[in-house]
mmCIF file of C-alpha atoms in Angstrom:
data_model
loop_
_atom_site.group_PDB
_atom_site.id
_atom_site.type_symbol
_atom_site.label_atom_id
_atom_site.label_comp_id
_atom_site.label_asym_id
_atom_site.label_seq_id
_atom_site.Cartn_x
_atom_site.Cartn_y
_atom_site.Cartn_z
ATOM 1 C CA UNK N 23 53.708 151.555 4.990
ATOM 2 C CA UNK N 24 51.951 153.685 7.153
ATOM 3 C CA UNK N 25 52.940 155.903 10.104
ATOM 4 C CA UNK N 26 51.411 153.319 12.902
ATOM 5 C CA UNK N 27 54.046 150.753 11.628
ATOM 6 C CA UNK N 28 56.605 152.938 11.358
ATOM 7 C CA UNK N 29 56.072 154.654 14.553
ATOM 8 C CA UNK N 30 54.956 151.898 16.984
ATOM 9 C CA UNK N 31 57.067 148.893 15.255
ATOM 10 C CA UNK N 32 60.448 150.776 14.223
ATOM 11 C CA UNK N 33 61.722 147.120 13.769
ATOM 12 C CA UNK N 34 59.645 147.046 10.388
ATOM 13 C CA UNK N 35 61.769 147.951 7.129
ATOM 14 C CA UNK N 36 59.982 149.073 4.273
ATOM 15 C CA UNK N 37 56.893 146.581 2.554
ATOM 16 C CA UNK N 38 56.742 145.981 -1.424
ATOM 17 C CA UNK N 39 54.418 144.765 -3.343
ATOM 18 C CA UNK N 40 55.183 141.562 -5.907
ATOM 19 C CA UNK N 41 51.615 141.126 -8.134
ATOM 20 C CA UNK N 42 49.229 141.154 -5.439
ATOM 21 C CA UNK N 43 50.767 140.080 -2.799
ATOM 22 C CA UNK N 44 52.730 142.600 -0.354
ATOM 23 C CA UNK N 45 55.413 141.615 1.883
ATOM 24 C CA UNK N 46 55.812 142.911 5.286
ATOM 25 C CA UNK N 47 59.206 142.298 6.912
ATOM 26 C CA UNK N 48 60.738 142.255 10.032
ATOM 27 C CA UNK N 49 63.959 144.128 10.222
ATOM 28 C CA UNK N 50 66.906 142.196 10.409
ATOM 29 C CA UNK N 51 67.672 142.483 13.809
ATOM 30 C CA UNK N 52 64.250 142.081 15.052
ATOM 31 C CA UNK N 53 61.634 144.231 17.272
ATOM 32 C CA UNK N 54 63.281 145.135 20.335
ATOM 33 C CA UNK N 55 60.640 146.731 22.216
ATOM 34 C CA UNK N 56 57.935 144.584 24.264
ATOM 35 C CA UNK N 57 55.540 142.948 21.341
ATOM 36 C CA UNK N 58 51.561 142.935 23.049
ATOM 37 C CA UNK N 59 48.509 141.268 21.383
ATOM 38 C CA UNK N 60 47.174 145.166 20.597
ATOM 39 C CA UNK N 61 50.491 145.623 18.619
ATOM 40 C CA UNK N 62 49.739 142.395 16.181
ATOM 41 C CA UNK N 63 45.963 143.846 15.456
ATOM 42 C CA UNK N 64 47.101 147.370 14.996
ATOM 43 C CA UNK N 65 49.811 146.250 12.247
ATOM 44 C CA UNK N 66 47.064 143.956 11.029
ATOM 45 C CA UNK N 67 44.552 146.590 10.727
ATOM 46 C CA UNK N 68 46.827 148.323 8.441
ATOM 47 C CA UNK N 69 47.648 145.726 5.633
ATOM 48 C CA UNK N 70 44.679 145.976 3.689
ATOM 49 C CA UNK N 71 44.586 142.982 2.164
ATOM 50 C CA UNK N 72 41.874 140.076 1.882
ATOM 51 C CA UNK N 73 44.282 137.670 2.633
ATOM 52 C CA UNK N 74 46.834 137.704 5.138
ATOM 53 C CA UNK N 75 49.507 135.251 6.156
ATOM 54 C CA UNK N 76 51.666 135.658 9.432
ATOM 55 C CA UNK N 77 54.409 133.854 9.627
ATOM 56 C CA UNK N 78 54.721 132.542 13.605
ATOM 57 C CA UNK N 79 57.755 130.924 13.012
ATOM 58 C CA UNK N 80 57.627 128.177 16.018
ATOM 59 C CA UNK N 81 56.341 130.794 19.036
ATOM 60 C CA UNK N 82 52.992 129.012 19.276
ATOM 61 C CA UNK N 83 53.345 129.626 23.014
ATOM 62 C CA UNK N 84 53.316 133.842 22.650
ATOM 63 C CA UNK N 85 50.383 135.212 23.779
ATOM 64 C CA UNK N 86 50.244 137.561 20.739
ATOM 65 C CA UNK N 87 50.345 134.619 18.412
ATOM 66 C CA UNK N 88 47.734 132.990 20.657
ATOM 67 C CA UNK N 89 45.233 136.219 20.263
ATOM 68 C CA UNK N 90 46.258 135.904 17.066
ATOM 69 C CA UNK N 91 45.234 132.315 16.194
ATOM 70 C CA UNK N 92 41.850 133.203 18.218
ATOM 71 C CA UNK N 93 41.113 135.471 16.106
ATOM 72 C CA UNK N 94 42.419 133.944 12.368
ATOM 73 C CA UNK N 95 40.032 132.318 10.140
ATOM 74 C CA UNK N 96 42.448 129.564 9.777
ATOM 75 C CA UNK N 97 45.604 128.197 11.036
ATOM 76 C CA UNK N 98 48.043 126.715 9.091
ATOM 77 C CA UNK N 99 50.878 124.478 10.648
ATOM 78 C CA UNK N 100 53.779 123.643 8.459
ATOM 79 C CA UNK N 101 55.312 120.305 10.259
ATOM 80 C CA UNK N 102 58.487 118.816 9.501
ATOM 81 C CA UNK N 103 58.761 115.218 8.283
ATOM 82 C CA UNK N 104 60.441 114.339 11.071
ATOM 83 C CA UNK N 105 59.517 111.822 13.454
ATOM 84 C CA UNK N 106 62.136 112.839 16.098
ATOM 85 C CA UNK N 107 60.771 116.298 16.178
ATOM 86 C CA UNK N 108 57.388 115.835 15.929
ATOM 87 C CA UNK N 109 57.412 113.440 19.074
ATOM 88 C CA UNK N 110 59.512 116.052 21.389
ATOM 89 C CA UNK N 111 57.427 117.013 24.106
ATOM 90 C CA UNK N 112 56.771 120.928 22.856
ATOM 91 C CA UNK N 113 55.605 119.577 19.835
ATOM 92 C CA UNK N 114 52.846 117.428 21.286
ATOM 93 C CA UNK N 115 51.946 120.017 23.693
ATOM 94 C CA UNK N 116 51.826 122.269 20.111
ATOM 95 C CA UNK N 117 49.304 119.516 18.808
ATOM 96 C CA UNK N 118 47.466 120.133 21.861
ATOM 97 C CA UNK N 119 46.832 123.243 21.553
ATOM 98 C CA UNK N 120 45.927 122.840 18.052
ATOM 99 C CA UNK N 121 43.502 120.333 18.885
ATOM 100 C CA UNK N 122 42.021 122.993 21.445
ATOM 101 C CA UNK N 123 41.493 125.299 18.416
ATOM 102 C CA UNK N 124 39.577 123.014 16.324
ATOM 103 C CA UNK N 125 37.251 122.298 19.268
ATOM 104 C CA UNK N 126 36.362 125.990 18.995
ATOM 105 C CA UNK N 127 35.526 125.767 16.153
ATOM 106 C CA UNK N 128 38.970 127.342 13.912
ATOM 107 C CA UNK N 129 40.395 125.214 10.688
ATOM 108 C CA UNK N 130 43.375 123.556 11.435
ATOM 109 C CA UNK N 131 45.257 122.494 8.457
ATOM 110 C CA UNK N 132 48.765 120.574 8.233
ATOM 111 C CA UNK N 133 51.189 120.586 5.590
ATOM 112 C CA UNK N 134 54.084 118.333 5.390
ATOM 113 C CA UNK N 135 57.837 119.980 4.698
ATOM 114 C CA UNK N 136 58.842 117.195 3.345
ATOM 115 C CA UNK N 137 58.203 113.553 2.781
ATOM 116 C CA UNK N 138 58.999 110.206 4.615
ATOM 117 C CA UNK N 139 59.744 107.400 2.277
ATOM 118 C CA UNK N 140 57.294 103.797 2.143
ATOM 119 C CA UNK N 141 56.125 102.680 4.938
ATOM 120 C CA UNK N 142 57.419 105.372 6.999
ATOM 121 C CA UNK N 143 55.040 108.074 6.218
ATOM 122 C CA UNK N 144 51.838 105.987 7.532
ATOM 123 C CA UNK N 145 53.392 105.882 10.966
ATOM 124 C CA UNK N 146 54.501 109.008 10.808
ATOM 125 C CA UNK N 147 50.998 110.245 9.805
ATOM 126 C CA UNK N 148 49.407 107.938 12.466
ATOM 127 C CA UNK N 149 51.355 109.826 15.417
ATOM 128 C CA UNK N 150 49.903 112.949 14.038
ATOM 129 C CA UNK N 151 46.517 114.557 15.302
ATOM 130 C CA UNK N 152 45.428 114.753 11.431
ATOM 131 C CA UNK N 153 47.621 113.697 7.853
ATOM 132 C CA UNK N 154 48.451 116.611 6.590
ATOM 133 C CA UNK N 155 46.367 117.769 3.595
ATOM 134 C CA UNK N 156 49.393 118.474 1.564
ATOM 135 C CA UNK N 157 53.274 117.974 1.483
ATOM 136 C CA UNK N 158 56.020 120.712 0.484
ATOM 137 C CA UNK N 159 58.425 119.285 -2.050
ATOM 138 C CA UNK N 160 62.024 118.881 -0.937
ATOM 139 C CA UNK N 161 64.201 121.441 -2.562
ATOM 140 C CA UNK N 162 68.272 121.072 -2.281
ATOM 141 C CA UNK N 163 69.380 123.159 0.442
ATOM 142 C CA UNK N 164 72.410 124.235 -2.280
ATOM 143 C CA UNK N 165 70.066 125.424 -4.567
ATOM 144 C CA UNK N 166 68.002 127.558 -1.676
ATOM 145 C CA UNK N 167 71.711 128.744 -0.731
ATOM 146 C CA UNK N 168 72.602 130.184 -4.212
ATOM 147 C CA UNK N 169 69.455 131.332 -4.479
ATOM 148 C CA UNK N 170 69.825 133.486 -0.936
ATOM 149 C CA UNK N 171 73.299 134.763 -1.785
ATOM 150 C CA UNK N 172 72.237 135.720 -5.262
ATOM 151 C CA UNK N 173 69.563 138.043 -3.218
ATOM 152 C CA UNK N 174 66.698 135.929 -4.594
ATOM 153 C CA UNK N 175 63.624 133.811 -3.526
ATOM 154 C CA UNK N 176 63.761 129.990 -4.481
ATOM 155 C CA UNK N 177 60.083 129.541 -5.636
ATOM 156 C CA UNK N 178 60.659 132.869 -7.873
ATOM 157 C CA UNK N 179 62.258 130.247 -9.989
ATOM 158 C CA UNK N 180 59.854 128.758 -12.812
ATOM 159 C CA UNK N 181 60.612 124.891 -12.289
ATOM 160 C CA UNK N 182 60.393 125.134 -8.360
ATOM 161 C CA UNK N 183 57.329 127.506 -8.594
ATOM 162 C CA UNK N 184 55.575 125.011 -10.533
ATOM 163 C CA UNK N 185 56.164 122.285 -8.173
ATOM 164 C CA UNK N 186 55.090 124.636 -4.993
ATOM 165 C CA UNK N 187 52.196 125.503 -7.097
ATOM 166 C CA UNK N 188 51.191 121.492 -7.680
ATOM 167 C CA UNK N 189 51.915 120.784 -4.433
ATOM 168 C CA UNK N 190 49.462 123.641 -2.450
ATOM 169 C CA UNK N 191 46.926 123.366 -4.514
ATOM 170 C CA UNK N 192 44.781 121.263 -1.812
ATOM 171 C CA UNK N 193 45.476 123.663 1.198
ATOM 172 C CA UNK N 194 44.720 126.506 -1.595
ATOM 173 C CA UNK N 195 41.259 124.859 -2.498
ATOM 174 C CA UNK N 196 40.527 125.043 1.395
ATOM 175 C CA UNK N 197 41.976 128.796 2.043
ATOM 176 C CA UNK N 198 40.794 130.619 -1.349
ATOM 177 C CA UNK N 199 37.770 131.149 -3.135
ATOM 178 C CA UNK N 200 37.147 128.071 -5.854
ATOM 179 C CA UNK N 201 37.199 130.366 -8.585
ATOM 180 C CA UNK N 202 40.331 131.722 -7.446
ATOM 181 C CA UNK N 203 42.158 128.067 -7.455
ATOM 182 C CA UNK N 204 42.575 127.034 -11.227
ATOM 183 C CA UNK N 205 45.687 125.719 -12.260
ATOM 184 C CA UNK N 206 44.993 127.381 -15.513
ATOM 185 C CA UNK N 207 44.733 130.608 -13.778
ATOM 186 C CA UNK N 208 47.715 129.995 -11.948
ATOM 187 C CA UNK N 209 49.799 129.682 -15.156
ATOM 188 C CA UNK N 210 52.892 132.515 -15.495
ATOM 189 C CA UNK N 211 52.387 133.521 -12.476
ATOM 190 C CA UNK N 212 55.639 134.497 -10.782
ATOM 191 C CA UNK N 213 54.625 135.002 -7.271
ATOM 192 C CA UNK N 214 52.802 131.796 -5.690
ATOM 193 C CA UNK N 215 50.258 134.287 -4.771
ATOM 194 C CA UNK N 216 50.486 137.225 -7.499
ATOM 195 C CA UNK N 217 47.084 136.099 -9.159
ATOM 196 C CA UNK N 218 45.193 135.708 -6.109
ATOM 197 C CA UNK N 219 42.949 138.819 -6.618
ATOM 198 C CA UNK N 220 39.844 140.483 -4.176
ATOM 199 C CA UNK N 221 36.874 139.118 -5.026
ATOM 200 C CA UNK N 222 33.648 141.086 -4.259
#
């Protein structure tokens, strides 16, 4: 971690490295200083990686995620199978600005947490600006809960890593390069990403 984080976001706690992917927390108890859009390129301009995922959370409406979405190659909204939330009135003003995005010209993808049983899903996916191009499988929230307390990560564990892997594998065909996506390839991995190596 270098001395800009450290310096200029002391709410960052040490990164580490899992295959190639390297994780960059928040601390705990957040970043308690003012947060500008400078701040989110200067801490991007120090992970040197080809790929980089930022985790927004649901602060679509920050202008440092909105520079940030600006500037991203794509955007990737994770939207719960809900109808009741995806109707409230943030959400559709979220779709809204999504729309804006793609008019400009940015990849908008949407992935399902979740799935709506029969004839459910189609009307669900017909209130939506676009059906999402793939859908996270549910995992018991007991299971995610031992997991936690145990001081692990759910998809570290081989049968729910393979069905994260099945399931991305369209929004990874759209984010990576195709030789890069191979199930084959993906095989004994133990970080979703861990194989996902720089190309030239």
């Amino acid at each position: 971690m270098s001395n800009l984080i450290s310096d200029q976001t002391s709410a960052t706690i040490s990164s580490w490295t899992n295959g190639f992917t390297t994780w960059v927390p928040l601390h705990p108890e957040g970043f308690q200083s003012s947060w500008h859009p400078a701040d989110s390129f200067k801490l991007l301009h120090t992970i040197k990686k080809p790929i980089v995922i930022w985790d927004v959370s649901t602060h679509w409406e920050d202008p440092s995620v909105q520079e940030l979405c600006h500037s991203a190659d794509e955007i990737i909204v994770v939207i719960d199978a809900s109808p009741g939330k995806c109707n409230r009135p943030s959400s559709r003003a979220h779709f809204k600005g999504f729309d804006r995005y793609q008019q400009r010209g940015k990849k908008v993808h949407y992935v399902a947490n979740g799935s709506i049983p029969g004839h459910f899903r189609s009307e669900w996916v017909d209130s939506l600006p676009a059906a999402p191009l793939c859908t996270l499988p549910e995992i018991p929230r007991a299971e995610v809960m031992r997991a936690v307390w145990k001081g692990e990560c759910i998809q570290d564990q081989t049968e729910v890593l393979e069905k994260l892997k099945d399931a991305l594998i369209p929004l990874l065909r759209e984010i990576l390069p195709a030789e890069t996506v191979k199930k084959s390839s993906l095989k004994g991995s133990k970080s979703l990403f861990s194989r996902f190596k720089k190309h030239s």
